[in-house]
C-alpha positions as a printed NumPy array, in Angstrom:
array([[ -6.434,   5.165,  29.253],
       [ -4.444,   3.3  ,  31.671],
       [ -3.02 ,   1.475,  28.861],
       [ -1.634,   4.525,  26.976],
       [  0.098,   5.551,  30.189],
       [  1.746,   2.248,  30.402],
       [  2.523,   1.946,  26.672],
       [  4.393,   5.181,  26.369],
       [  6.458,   4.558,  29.4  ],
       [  7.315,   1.278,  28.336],
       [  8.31 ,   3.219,  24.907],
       [ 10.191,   5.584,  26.369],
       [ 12.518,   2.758,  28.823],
       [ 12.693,   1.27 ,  25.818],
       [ 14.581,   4.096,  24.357],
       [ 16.634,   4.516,  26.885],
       [ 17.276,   0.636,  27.609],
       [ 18.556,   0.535,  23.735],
       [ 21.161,   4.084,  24.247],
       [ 22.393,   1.579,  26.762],
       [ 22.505,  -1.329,  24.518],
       [ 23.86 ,   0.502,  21.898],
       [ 26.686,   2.801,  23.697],
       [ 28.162,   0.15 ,  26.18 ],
       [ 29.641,  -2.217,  23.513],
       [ 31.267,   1.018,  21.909],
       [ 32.555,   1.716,  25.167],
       [ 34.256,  -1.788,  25.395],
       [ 35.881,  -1.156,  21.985],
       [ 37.601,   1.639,  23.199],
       [ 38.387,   0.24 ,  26.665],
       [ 40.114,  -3.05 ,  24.81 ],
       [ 42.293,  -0.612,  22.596],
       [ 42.876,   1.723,  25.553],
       [ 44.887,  -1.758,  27.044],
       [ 47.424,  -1.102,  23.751],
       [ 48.32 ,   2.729,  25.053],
       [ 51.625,   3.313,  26.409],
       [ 51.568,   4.425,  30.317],
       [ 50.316,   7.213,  31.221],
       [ 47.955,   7.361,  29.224],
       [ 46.535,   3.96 ,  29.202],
       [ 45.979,   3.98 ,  33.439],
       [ 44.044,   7.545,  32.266],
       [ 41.912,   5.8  ,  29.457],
       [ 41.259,   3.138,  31.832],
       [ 40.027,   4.745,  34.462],
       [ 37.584,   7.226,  32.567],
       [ 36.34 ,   4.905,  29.998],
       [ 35.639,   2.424,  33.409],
       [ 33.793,   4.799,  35.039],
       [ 31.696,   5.531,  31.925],
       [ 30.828,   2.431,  31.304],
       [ 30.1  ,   1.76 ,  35.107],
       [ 27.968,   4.772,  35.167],
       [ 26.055,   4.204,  32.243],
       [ 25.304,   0.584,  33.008],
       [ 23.921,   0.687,  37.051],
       [ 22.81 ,   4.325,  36.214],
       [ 20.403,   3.632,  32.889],
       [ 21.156,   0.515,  31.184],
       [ 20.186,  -2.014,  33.935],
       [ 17.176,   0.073,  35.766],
       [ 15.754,   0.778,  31.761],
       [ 16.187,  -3.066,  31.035],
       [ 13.809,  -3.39 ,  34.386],
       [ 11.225,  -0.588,  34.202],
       [ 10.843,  -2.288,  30.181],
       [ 10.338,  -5.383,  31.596],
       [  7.977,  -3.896,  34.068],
       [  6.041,  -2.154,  31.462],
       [  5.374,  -4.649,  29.237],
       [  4.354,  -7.138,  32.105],
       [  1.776,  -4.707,  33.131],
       [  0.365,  -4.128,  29.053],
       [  0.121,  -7.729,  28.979],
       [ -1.666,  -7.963,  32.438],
       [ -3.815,  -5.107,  30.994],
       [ -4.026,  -6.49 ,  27.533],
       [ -4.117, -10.471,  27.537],
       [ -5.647, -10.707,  24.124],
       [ -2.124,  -9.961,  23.052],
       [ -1.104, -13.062,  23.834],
       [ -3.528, -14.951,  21.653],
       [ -1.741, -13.196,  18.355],
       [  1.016, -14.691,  17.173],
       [  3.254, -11.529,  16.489],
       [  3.238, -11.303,  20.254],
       [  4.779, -14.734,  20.335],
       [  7.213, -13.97 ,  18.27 ],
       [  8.341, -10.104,  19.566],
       [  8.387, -11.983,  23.059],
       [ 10.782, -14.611,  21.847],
       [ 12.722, -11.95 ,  20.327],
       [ 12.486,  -9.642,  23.837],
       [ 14.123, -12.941,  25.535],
       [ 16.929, -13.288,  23.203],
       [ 17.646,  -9.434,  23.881],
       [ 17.721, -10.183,  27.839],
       [ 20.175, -12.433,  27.141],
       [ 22.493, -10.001,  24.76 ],
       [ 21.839,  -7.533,  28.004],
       [ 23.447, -10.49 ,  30.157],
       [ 25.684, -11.179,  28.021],
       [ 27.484,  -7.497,  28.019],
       [ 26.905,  -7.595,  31.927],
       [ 29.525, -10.112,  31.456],
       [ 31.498,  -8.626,  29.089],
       [ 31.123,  -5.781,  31.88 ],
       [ 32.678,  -7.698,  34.438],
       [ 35.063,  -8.934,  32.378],
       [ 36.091,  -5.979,  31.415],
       [ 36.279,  -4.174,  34.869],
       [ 38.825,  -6.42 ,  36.158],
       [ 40.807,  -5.836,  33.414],
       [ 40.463,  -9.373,  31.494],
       [ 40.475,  -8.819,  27.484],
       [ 39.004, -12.348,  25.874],
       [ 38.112, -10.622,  22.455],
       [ 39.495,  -8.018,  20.192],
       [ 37.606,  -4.816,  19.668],
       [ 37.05 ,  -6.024,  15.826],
       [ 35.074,  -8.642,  17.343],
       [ 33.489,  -6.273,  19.843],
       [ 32.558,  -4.021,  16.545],
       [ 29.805,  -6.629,  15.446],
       [ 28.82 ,  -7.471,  18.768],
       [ 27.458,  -3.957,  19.111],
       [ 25.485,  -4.245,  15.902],
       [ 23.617,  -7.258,  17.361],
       [ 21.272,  -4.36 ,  19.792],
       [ 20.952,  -3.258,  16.538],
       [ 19.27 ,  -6.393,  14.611],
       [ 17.215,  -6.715,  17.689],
       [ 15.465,  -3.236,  17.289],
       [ 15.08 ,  -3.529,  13.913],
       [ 13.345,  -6.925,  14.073],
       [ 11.11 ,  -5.869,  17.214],
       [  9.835,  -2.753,  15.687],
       [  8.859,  -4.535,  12.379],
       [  6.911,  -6.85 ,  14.276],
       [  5.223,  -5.028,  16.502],
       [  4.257,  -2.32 ,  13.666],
       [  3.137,  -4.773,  11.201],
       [  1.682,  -7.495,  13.366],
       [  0.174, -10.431,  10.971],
       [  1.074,  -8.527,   8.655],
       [  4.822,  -9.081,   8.007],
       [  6.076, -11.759,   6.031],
       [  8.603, -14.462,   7.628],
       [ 10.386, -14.153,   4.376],
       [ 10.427, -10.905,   3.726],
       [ 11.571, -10.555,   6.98 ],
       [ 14.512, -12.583,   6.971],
       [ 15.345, -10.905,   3.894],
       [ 15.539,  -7.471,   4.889],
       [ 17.624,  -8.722,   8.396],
       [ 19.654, -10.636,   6.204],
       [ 20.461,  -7.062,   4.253],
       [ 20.961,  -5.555,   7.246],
       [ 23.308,  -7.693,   8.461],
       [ 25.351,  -7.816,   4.891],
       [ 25.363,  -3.774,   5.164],
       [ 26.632,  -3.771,   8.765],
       [ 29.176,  -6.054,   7.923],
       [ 30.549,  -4.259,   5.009],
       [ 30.285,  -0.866,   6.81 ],
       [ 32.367,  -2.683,   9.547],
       [ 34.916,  -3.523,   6.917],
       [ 34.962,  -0.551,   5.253],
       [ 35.715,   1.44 ,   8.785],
       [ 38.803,  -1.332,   9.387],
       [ 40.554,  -0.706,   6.345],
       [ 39.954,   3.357,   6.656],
       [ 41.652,   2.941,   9.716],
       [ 44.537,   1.411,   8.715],
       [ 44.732,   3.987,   6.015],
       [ 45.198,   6.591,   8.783]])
């Protein structure tokens, strides 16, 4: 029973983790085009979109990204056997590259918060997809265990990735249409 507790708390940080994941980049976008806004209403972008972002990154994003990581230490501890299956080895791989998309915006954060723009928020647009490919992948692995094929795998990622793109391209030139 323990382990059912642990599972569906480590489900539902997940959740919340990814709402982080997947909101903060968005935010970025529209902090980098709020630095294009004639004054005053760029110094009023600024400040709320800073404060958003702030809020949502101490407030869920970063203690999510921990109680996950708590979670799923403690369903190992409870559950070693997982660690003999070699889905596990992969999800884990996978849960380590997402840590490091995490650190990654906690740069782009800081970056951000003192007011230093490195990368257009084009770029920013497909950086926020990547939480996306990361969920996708993790929940495929972990639902069909052995029983997903490397191939088949790729495949369908590679899809994804092709339809994000495109959407992403489609949205720029409606844009410019406006």
């Amino acid at each position: 029973m323990t382990f059912l507790y642990l599972k569906a708390v480590h489900i539902i940080f997940i959740v919340t983790w990814f709402a982080g994941l997947f909101y903060m980049p968005r935010l970025f976008v529209y902090i980098i085009e709020s630095h294009s806004k004639p004054e005053p209403e760029r110094t009023i972008l600024l400040k709320q979109l800073n404060m958003m972002a702030s809020r949502l990154w101490f407030a869920i994003t970063w203690p999510s990204a921990i109680v996950t990581l708590i979670m799923g230490t403690l369903l190992l501890i409870n559950q070693p056997s997982f660690l003999q299956q070699g889905f596990m080895h992969v999800k884990l791989t996978l849960v380590v590259l997402l840590y490091g998309y995490h650190f990654s915006l906690h740069y782009l954060f800081k970056q951000l918060q003192r007011g230093v723009v490195k990368y257009t928020s084009q770029q920013l647009r497909f950086w926020n997809e990547v939480s996306t490919l990361f969920l996708i992948s993790i929940v495929f692995i972990i639902v069909l265990k052995s029983a997903l094929s490397m191939v088949w795998g790729l495949v369908g990622l590679l899809a994804v990735i092709i339809a994000i793109t495109l959407g992403i391209r489609l949205y720029k030139k409606y844009r410019k249409n406006e």
